[in-house]
């Protein structure tokens, strides 16, 4: 028979430390012995080298044998029944008695093997702890300690009482898996590790993964000599030469870690995993300063303690966050109430303490319309505005919260005193407007147990690297950082920012409405004044003008030799001016009437209106030898005298604005169209309109004026050449508005113009 050990002799160093296969060391600790049995056939395939020390049988006497060949028939049968069960119950371990010694036997399956780990009871017999008392203590601890830290302290005390270790620590991981001792129970003479921090490298990733699967480990004596596991090399299954000891209690420990513990001066340890949501939240870490073997049932009690604690971690953490959440909610409600009750919240209430409390901030600021509104502790104005501008340029539609502004804003160092951490929300107007909550710098001192940069040191021969030798306190000062923002705080800040934005939008709309209302009132006033012109013109202006004209005519008609030619000329001019003035008054009157006079619509034949207009303009037409061609016009529901006025204005313009030596020619055409084809956004898409186009061969005008020519007193051509008041087209526009229609002009200078009027067909 050829027997060989399966010891893993790979050397650990810096490059493979994180991948050291700690689950297959091929050795065990010596406080018990191990048998690996092929499941189903009960043949011993693996055996630790120390079997004889416990049962007087050497490995070569055990390997290859069946269980019933070694153990008394009754015990062998009982064991085989126990080991064949689907799930092996570790809380009910199997007790072997051999040659008068009782062994606690932990059994689990590893691949095709059943692993038996036999430990003699330390005091010779099975000694059950008083579980009733222990459980009662746990429950009273749960009930009395409400805060997580208190609970951890109580669990540390209780674990030490049950297990008797010199030091019991509750060790909590941060997100990077650096750890901190958050509670400690210890022998009085020992130096405290409380509050110390240890780098993540102290417990490498594969160790952490293993501790999720196997929540309890014991190192009974740091100075132990590992015991090799043996197997028969010429067994039928060649190559099956490693045994996965992940779930084993006797598994030998990584030499790296042993060195670490020696450096720390520790003699024995027990470690229990604390899991939250399937992740390692922390450890219960126990140290003893001499060798220590904890009996199986006491281990289970300590493990139960760990389970109790983990079941409470989430509950306490949520409860503590909930308490903060409640305070924050209260402050949010008061801030929102102020916002809703104050028309001008920013001016009136931006200094309310509740605005700070809703995010537990030390300062807050709002930047709106180029003005700063500040609350609490804030940087000086220039720096604050620069920060707002930076944030609005980079985080406009996102919002942001950070406990270290310096990570994103290079100038943050100068303002850390006020704004090491911020919550930011932009306000949509775009000019850097936004709201900020600020938190002061909280300089943190981390008490590293030894310099974390020297977690791994080259040793004397410079080849192997070993864990650090010094655990002397090494202080790290963390600057430019605030306390982290809690979810409830960032949520409250978002809710408030959203409400503030709505409030501001609403104010802008209301201000616009106010402006519109004032404009409307002004317009009504203007209309009223215009209506007054009607009265003034008839009574106060027209009468004196007529008198001026009559007297002027009388003077001119008289053949008075005493009147010089110069005086006559002046009087003539005076008469002419009065005539023009009268025309102007009449036009203004028509314009004002077009807007104010009661609108009486009649369904009427437009051809009739046109022939009346042509009759009225008869003299003018003959005088200029104008020709007018008109297609047949439709019946329309119109205000007859206004449409009459409209045609008068348009046709007389066409006759007036002619090129020298040219006879005016006017073509009136009719078509239908729909709103989207009319060049104004006021037309209703899909609605049908009549288009009546008056095309002339006149002097035309520059296209740039096609809108402005419809404004009052807009003249494009010199008055001495083309006389008129400049109101005619404004009247036309108003008339079309009265008919829910539009007027539009196209022109090519020197060729002619087309005036299109659009009436809704219905
Ligand atoms: C394992 N390291 C561990 C364990 C702890 C620590 C608790 C679990 C094993 C156990 O039960 O003891 C670390 N122990 C601590 C810390 C305190 C403590 C921080 O008491 C604080 C009070 N360790 C190193 C370096 C390496 C390393 C540099 O410092 C590797 C290069 C390795 N640590 C290492 C390994 C294990 C380990 C491999 C797994 C040991 C095993 O389970 O085999």
XYZ file of C-alpha atoms in Angstrom, residues 114-722:
609
model
C -18.327 12.283 4.001
C -15.969 14.046 6.368
C -15.845 12.947 9.980
C -14.065 15.210 12.411
C -13.633 13.694 15.818
C -12.763 15.831 18.829
C -12.537 14.370 22.298
C -14.679 16.242 24.788
C -12.259 18.533 26.679
C -13.309 17.327 30.117
C -13.869 13.779 28.978
C -17.679 13.774 28.847
C -20.428 15.516 26.980
C -21.261 18.596 29.029
C -24.277 20.506 27.771
C -24.379 24.236 28.472
C -27.429 25.607 30.229
C -29.245 26.557 27.047
C -32.360 27.711 28.872
C -30.423 30.324 30.860
C -28.443 31.439 27.833
C -31.517 31.873 25.675
C -33.276 33.813 28.419
C -30.274 36.157 28.606
C -30.243 36.715 24.801
C -33.892 37.620 24.789
C -33.564 40.100 27.641
C -30.604 41.728 25.838
C -32.680 42.068 22.666
C -35.470 43.708 24.596
C -33.445 46.155 26.628
C -30.995 47.559 24.082
C -32.662 49.661 21.459
C -29.614 51.064 19.657
C -27.442 48.917 17.449
C -24.195 49.843 19.221
C -25.661 49.054 22.640
C -26.841 45.731 21.329
C -23.369 44.931 19.957
C -21.801 45.777 23.312
C -24.239 43.488 25.122
C -23.594 40.662 22.664
C -19.817 41.078 23.118
C -20.219 40.883 26.916
C -22.504 37.879 26.724
C -20.299 36.014 24.235
C -17.321 36.484 26.523
C -19.340 35.245 29.481
C -20.382 32.092 27.604
C -17.059 31.302 25.922
C -14.476 32.632 28.355
C -12.219 34.227 25.679
C -9.938 37.018 26.930
C -11.260 39.488 24.354
C -14.469 39.525 22.298
C -14.861 42.173 19.601
C -17.688 43.123 17.287
C -15.930 44.047 14.094
C -17.857 45.936 11.398
C -16.904 46.245 7.702
C -17.204 49.452 5.686
C -18.141 49.310 1.984
C -14.475 48.661 1.041
C -14.249 45.902 3.676
C -11.958 47.850 5.953
C -13.106 46.949 9.446
C -13.599 48.728 12.735
C -13.953 47.434 16.279
C -17.329 48.892 17.268
C -17.787 47.010 20.549
C -15.397 45.134 22.799
C -15.509 43.082 25.978
C -12.059 42.229 27.402
C -9.996 41.122 30.335
C -9.344 44.284 32.318
C -5.566 44.209 31.999
C -5.617 44.189 28.195
C -5.163 47.257 26.019
C -8.403 48.187 24.266
C -8.797 47.805 20.473
C -12.087 49.696 20.553
C -12.502 52.206 17.688
C -9.464 50.872 15.804
C -9.615 50.363 12.090
C -8.042 47.531 10.079
C -7.424 47.556 6.316
C -9.331 45.189 4.030
C -6.059 43.400 3.203
C -6.085 41.837 6.700
C -8.889 39.527 5.568
C -8.464 38.764 1.866
C -11.375 38.287 -0.453
C -11.339 34.459 -0.611
C -11.326 34.313 3.189
C -14.368 36.610 3.320
C -16.137 34.451 0.751
C -15.385 31.345 2.732
C -16.706 32.941 5.920
C -20.053 33.553 4.226
C -20.403 29.803 3.600
C -18.953 28.676 6.912
C -19.928 31.058 9.714
C -17.696 29.718 12.514
C -13.946 29.092 12.775
C -11.726 28.176 15.634
C -7.948 28.304 15.890
C -7.221 26.392 19.090
C -3.503 27.059 19.339
C -1.551 29.489 17.186
C 1.637 27.520 17.750
C 0.198 24.227 16.502
C 1.975 21.999 14.047
C -0.341 21.223 11.116
C -1.266 17.565 10.747
C -1.100 16.251 7.154
C -4.022 14.398 5.597
C -3.102 11.049 4.039
C -4.627 8.959 1.291
C -3.764 5.726 -0.579
C -1.954 6.678 -3.720
C -2.838 3.449 -5.596
C -6.553 3.798 -4.816
C -8.750 3.040 -7.857
C -9.707 6.760 -8.291
C -6.294 8.157 -9.094
C -5.893 11.902 -8.949
C -8.494 12.469 -6.251
C -5.844 13.975 -4.068
C -7.383 17.059 -2.560
C -10.106 17.397 -0.024
C -12.234 20.538 0.156
C -12.294 21.545 3.816
C -14.410 24.710 3.405
C -16.968 23.545 5.929
C -14.545 21.718 8.168
C -13.977 22.706 11.804
C -10.419 21.340 12.043
C -9.176 22.934 8.796
C -5.649 24.204 9.094
C -5.269 27.990 8.877
C -3.370 30.013 6.306
C 0.251 30.515 7.403
C -0.124 34.199 6.525
C -2.871 34.593 9.041
C -1.017 32.585 11.685
C 1.914 34.951 11.276
C -0.449 37.890 11.618
C -1.882 36.570 14.858
C 1.576 35.830 16.203
C 2.563 39.423 15.439
C -0.480 40.482 17.397
C 0.498 38.271 20.309
C -2.675 36.172 20.205
C -2.779 32.481 21.310
C -6.152 31.242 20.045
C -9.187 32.657 18.214
C -12.803 32.053 17.464
C -14.523 33.987 14.691
C -18.243 34.089 13.872
C -19.590 35.720 10.691
C -22.306 38.365 10.892
C -24.254 38.371 7.646
C -26.724 40.897 6.313
C -28.477 40.308 2.990
C -26.018 37.512 2.137
C -23.073 39.874 2.584
C -20.498 40.003 5.326
C -21.589 42.843 7.626
C -19.027 42.069 10.316
C -17.506 39.460 12.611
C -17.598 38.478 16.224
C -13.844 38.098 16.739
C -12.598 36.411 19.926
C -8.978 36.352 21.087
C -7.362 34.286 23.791
C -3.812 34.833 24.934
C -3.098 31.134 25.445
C -4.356 28.011 23.616
C -8.081 27.458 23.921
C -10.401 24.747 22.673
C -14.073 25.574 22.847
C -16.350 22.537 23.154
C -18.826 21.935 20.362
C -21.989 22.955 22.224
C -20.447 26.162 23.525
C -19.410 26.967 19.956
C -23.002 26.443 18.900
C -24.212 28.772 21.659
C -21.844 31.483 20.478
C -22.973 30.916 16.906
C -26.577 31.278 18.007
C -25.599 34.577 19.601
C -24.255 35.651 16.201
C -27.511 34.655 14.527
C -29.465 36.664 17.077
C -27.312 39.697 16.425
C -27.559 39.455 12.628
C -31.334 39.100 12.829
C -31.361 42.409 14.695
C -28.859 44.394 12.595
C -31.293 45.221 9.814
C -34.091 45.935 12.278
C -31.976 48.381 14.308
C -30.398 50.046 11.284
C -33.814 50.584 9.702
C -35.207 51.851 13.016
C -32.370 54.363 13.376
C -32.749 55.564 9.793
C -36.489 55.736 10.416
C -36.022 58.050 13.412
C -33.914 60.424 11.332
C -36.445 60.080 8.522
C -39.247 61.174 10.810
C -37.427 64.339 11.924
C -36.525 65.126 8.340
C -40.139 64.629 7.252
C -41.365 67.046 9.891
C -38.933 69.710 8.666
C -39.961 69.047 5.059
C -43.633 69.522 5.917
C -42.949 72.862 7.665
C -40.829 74.046 4.736
C -43.521 73.074 2.237
C -46.165 74.808 4.345
C -44.102 78.009 4.327
C -43.684 77.654 0.577
C -47.401 77.258 -0.043
C -48.423 80.024 2.321
C -46.003 82.619 1.030
C -46.477 84.148 -2.351
C -42.839 85.162 -2.279
C -41.236 82.265 -0.407
C -37.673 82.955 -1.477
C -37.659 86.546 -0.220
C -39.698 85.889 2.905
C -38.775 82.420 4.174
C -35.439 81.298 2.744
C -33.892 81.686 6.198
C -36.306 79.326 7.896
C -34.477 76.760 10.086
C -36.699 74.010 8.668
C -35.013 74.438 5.276
C -31.746 73.316 6.881
C -33.340 70.650 9.052
C -35.020 68.861 6.175
C -31.575 67.681 5.055
C -29.705 68.150 8.354
C -27.557 70.653 6.496
C -25.326 73.318 8.030
C -26.070 75.777 5.238
C -28.403 76.319 2.295
C -28.553 78.742 -0.604
C -30.903 79.587 -3.448
C -29.669 81.381 -6.562
C -32.541 82.870 -8.493
C -32.660 85.621 -11.119
C -29.068 86.575 -10.400
C -29.700 87.001 -6.679
C -28.366 84.908 -3.782
C -30.515 83.903 -0.820
C -28.534 82.366 2.026
C -29.292 80.361 5.144
C -26.881 79.133 7.851
C -23.178 78.704 7.179
C -22.261 79.417 3.550
C -19.143 80.486 1.629
C -18.832 84.119 0.556
C -21.009 85.288 -2.350
C -18.447 85.134 -5.161
C -17.469 81.551 -4.343
C -21.075 80.508 -3.947
C -22.070 81.974 -7.324
C -19.096 80.286 -8.987
C -20.219 76.983 -7.500
C -23.795 77.510 -8.719
C -22.529 78.285 -12.202
C -20.288 75.215 -12.267
C -23.113 72.964 -11.095
C -25.645 74.369 -13.506
C -23.192 73.867 -16.380
C -22.465 70.256 -15.404
C -25.446 68.888 -13.500
C -28.340 70.904 -14.950
C -30.946 68.214 -15.300
C -29.537 65.624 -12.971
C -29.255 66.930 -9.449
C -26.379 65.744 -7.315
C -25.434 64.732 -3.814
C -21.949 64.062 -2.556
C -20.121 64.004 0.774
C -16.926 65.061 -0.988
C -17.434 67.985 -3.363
C -13.687 68.015 -4.039
C -14.087 64.832 -6.100
C -16.016 66.753 -8.780
C -15.162 70.404 -8.178
C -11.462 71.307 -8.119
C -12.045 74.587 -6.229
C -13.864 72.835 -3.392
C -10.823 72.803 -1.097
C -11.195 76.533 -0.420
C -14.815 76.196 0.705
C -14.638 72.868 2.565
C -15.274 74.696 5.815
C -18.812 75.364 4.575
C -19.418 73.008 1.708
C -17.419 69.790 1.975
C -20.614 67.944 1.002
C -23.583 69.240 -1.011
C -27.018 68.361 -2.339
C -27.803 70.300 -5.522
C -30.879 70.733 -7.683
C -31.004 73.072 -10.644
C -34.006 75.252 -11.365
C -35.004 75.020 -14.985
C -34.580 78.675 -15.961
C -30.984 78.046 -17.044
C -29.120 81.124 -15.738
C -27.285 79.172 -13.061
C -30.450 79.164 -10.951
C -30.577 76.389 -8.391
C -30.829 75.341 -4.768
C -28.036 73.955 -2.585
C -27.819 72.313 0.798
C -24.346 72.373 2.297
C -22.560 70.380 4.953
C -19.461 71.487 6.777
C -16.243 69.563 6.630
C -16.067 66.859 9.270
C -12.410 66.090 9.805
C -12.248 62.400 10.615
C -9.400 60.759 12.477
C -9.064 57.089 11.637
C -7.185 55.057 14.206
C -5.568 52.437 12.040
C -4.133 49.532 13.975
C -0.793 49.926 12.281
C -0.061 51.811 9.086
C -2.428 50.319 6.460
C 0.075 51.131 3.722
C 2.378 48.672 5.460
C -0.236 45.944 5.757
C 2.164 43.672 3.914
C 5.889 43.847 4.534
C 8.772 42.090 2.807
C 10.493 39.898 5.362
C 14.163 39.405 6.048
C 15.023 37.338 2.945
C 12.980 39.751 0.844
C 11.135 36.954 -0.952
C 8.096 36.097 1.099
C 5.885 38.873 2.238
C 4.369 38.815 5.659
C 1.594 40.698 7.460
C 2.680 43.870 9.200
C 4.600 43.522 12.415
C 3.468 46.671 14.106
C -0.038 47.351 15.314
C 0.947 50.646 16.863
C -1.763 53.233 16.431
C -1.384 55.111 13.187
C -3.681 58.111 12.786
C -5.037 59.064 9.403
C -6.734 62.446 9.074
C -9.463 62.532 6.422
C -10.213 66.081 5.222
C -12.546 67.814 2.735
C -15.341 65.415 3.560
C -18.720 65.860 5.233
C -20.888 63.333 6.998
C -22.604 61.251 4.324
C -26.145 62.235 3.295
C -28.827 59.785 4.286
C -31.454 58.592 1.816
C -34.235 60.301 3.793
C -32.310 63.596 3.637
C -31.626 63.534 -0.095
C -35.253 62.503 -0.678
C -36.562 65.422 1.375
C -34.257 67.807 -0.500
C -35.545 66.486 -3.860
C -39.150 66.860 -2.763
C -38.570 70.420 -1.635
C -36.656 71.382 -4.793
C -39.445 70.000 -6.959
C -42.055 71.957 -5.009
C -39.965 75.141 -5.199
C -39.577 74.759 -8.952
C -43.350 74.367 -9.325
C -43.912 77.364 -7.086
C -41.575 79.478 -9.235
C -43.145 78.296 -12.506
C -46.522 79.199 -11.119
C -45.286 82.657 -10.134
C -43.880 83.276 -13.609
C -47.188 82.303 -15.197
C -49.076 84.528 -12.792
C -46.766 87.470 -13.483
C -47.344 86.975 -17.207
C -51.085 86.898 -16.613
C -50.848 90.122 -14.617
C -48.886 91.744 -17.420
C -51.497 90.622 -19.953
C -54.279 91.974 -17.791
C -52.605 95.384 -17.510
C -51.988 95.464 -21.257
C -55.610 94.596 -21.832
C -56.750 97.378 -19.549
C -54.480 99.827 -21.349
C -55.908 98.676 -24.634
C -59.433 99.225 -23.425
C -58.481 102.702 -22.278
C -56.934 103.437 -25.628
C -60.073 102.259 -27.380
C -62.164 104.456 -25.179
C -60.003 107.432 -25.979
C -60.275 106.638 -29.637
C -64.045 106.540 -29.337
C -63.897 109.940 -27.725
C -62.136 111.201 -30.837
C -65.384 110.573 -32.621
C -67.145 113.117 -30.494
C -64.227 115.554 -30.404
C -63.769 115.402 -34.166
C -67.375 116.057 -34.997
C -67.907 118.810 -32.545
C -64.645 120.479 -31.759
C -62.478 119.924 -34.785
C -64.629 119.576 -37.822
C -66.611 122.748 -37.234
C -63.669 125.172 -36.903
C -61.987 123.498 -39.847
C -64.989 124.032 -42.046
C -65.049 127.689 -40.977
C -61.364 128.093 -41.892
C -62.081 126.595 -45.301
C -65.112 128.824 -45.905
C -63.319 132.015 -44.865
C -60.258 131.090 -46.870
C -62.398 130.511 -49.952
C -64.139 133.827 -49.413
C -60.811 135.670 -49.213
C -59.515 133.962 -52.292
C -62.691 134.474 -54.315
C -62.732 138.213 -53.593
C -60.996 140.203 -56.326
C -59.271 142.484 -53.881
C -56.374 144.426 -55.415
C -55.062 145.198 -51.927
C -54.192 141.549 -51.362
C -50.691 140.774 -52.415
C -49.915 137.562 -54.302
C -47.915 136.437 -51.281
C -50.845 136.705 -48.902
C -53.071 134.928 -51.404
C -50.611 132.093 -51.582
C -50.503 131.781 -47.803
C -54.257 131.666 -47.552
C -54.399 129.061 -50.294
C -51.930 126.910 -48.361
C -53.986 127.390 -45.202
C -57.104 126.210 -46.966
C -55.308 123.178 -48.351
C -53.931 122.266 -44.923
C -57.393 122.516 -43.423
C -58.746 120.225 -46.120
C -56.063 117.654 -45.411
C -56.743 117.888 -41.716
C -60.403 117.226 -42.327
C -59.603 114.135 -44.384
C -57.349 112.868 -41.647
C -60.019 113.342 -39.025
C -62.520 111.491 -41.146
C -60.140 108.555 -41.606
C -59.343 108.359 -37.910
C -63.034 108.403 -37.293
C -63.607 105.528 -39.665
C -60.753 103.593 -38.080
C -62.087 104.047 -34.590
C -65.613 103.197 -35.724
C -64.336 100.028 -37.392
C -63.408 98.753 -33.945
C -66.167 100.054 -31.784
C -69.405 100.361 -33.711
C -71.936 97.629 -33.251
C -71.377 94.908 -35.827
C -74.487 93.956 -37.746
C -73.867 91.067 -40.164
C -75.949 90.503 -43.277
C -75.812 87.774 -45.884
C -75.220 89.758 -49.002
C -74.047 89.456 -52.627
C -70.475 90.794 -52.811
C -70.956 91.621 -56.525
C -73.508 94.175 -55.402
C -71.096 95.712 -52.904
C -68.425 95.883 -55.597
C -70.690 97.604 -58.165
C -71.672 100.214 -55.543
C -67.990 100.830 -54.838
C -67.203 101.184 -58.552
C -70.072 103.635 -58.958
C -68.759 105.734 -56.080
C -65.259 105.734 -57.572
C -66.572 106.385 -61.100
C -64.975 109.847 -61.486
C -61.673 108.659 -60.208
C -61.669 105.610 -62.506
C -62.466 107.668 -65.582
C -59.966 110.289 -64.626
C -57.105 107.744 -64.499
C -58.524 105.580 -67.323
C -58.383 102.552 -65.049
C -59.690 99.125 -66.098
C -61.132 96.684 -63.574
C -61.795 92.984 -64.272
C -63.673 91.051 -61.586
C -64.635 87.406 -61.398
C -68.036 86.611 -59.995
C -67.945 87.145 -56.218
C -69.749 84.947 -53.630
C -72.542 85.687 -51.171
C -71.091 86.354 -47.727
C -72.242 87.102 -44.212
C -70.652 90.522 -43.699
C -70.991 93.976 -42.186
C -71.995 95.632 -45.480
C -70.782 99.194 -44.930
C -67.393 97.955 -43.688
C -66.765 95.707 -46.680
C -67.833 98.616 -48.856
C -65.185 100.749 -47.128
C -62.648 97.911 -47.557
C -63.127 97.743 -51.339
C -63.061 101.543 -51.575
C -59.712 101.699 -49.791
C -58.103 98.850 -51.742
C -59.325 99.921 -55.196
C -58.564 103.589 -54.670
C -55.056 102.681 -53.511
C -54.580 100.603 -56.675
C -55.645 103.567 -58.757
C -53.510 106.003 -56.762
C -50.180 104.174 -56.591
C -49.506 103.952 -60.335
C -46.339 104.289 -62.312
C -46.061 107.443 -64.415
C -47.620 107.143 -67.870
C -49.357 103.886 -66.917
C -53.060 103.132 -66.902
C -54.115 101.322 -63.738
C -55.312 97.760 -64.270
C -56.973 95.819 -61.465
C -57.923 92.103 -61.540
C -60.167 90.720 -58.854
C -60.141 86.925 -58.553
C -61.845 84.477 -56.206
C -60.715 81.057 -54.903
C -61.056 78.897 -51.789
C -58.244 77.730 -49.563
C -57.650 76.241 -46.086
C -56.170 77.833 -42.986
C -52.748 76.212 -43.186
C -52.132 77.902 -46.575
C -52.759 81.392 -45.242
C -49.544 83.191 -44.189
C -50.639 83.970 -40.627
C -50.524 81.750 -37.562
C -53.973 82.984 -36.575
C -55.676 81.061 -39.390
C -57.285 77.778 -38.326
C -55.712 74.793 -40.076
C -58.269 72.739 -42.014
C -60.876 75.522 -41.989
C -61.910 76.819 -45.444
C -61.691 80.466 -46.474
C -62.549 82.497 -49.561
C -59.576 84.274 -50.946
C -60.410 87.435 -52.848
C -57.288 88.776 -54.527
C -56.914 92.284 -55.906
C -53.927 92.376 -58.252
C -52.707 95.691 -59.641
C -49.934 96.888 -61.935
C -48.881 99.723 -59.573
C -45.551 100.790 -58.170
C -45.536 97.990 -55.604
C -43.455 97.965 -52.447
C -40.584 96.147 -50.897
C -41.610 92.730 -49.519
C -39.968 93.716 -46.205
C -42.929 96.017 -45.520
C -45.659 93.479 -46.234
C -46.677 93.429 -42.542
C -45.987 97.013 -41.571
C -48.075 98.621 -44.271
C -51.135 97.621 -42.244
C -50.032 99.687 -39.219
C -51.530 103.121 -38.551
C -49.594 106.020 -40.115
C -47.198 103.767 -41.968
C -46.392 105.356 -45.280
C -43.980 103.868 -47.752
C -44.135 106.572 -50.358
C -43.673 110.355 -50.056
C -46.894 112.223 -49.300
C -46.325 114.892 -51.895
C -46.311 112.272 -54.654
C -48.991 109.950 -53.299
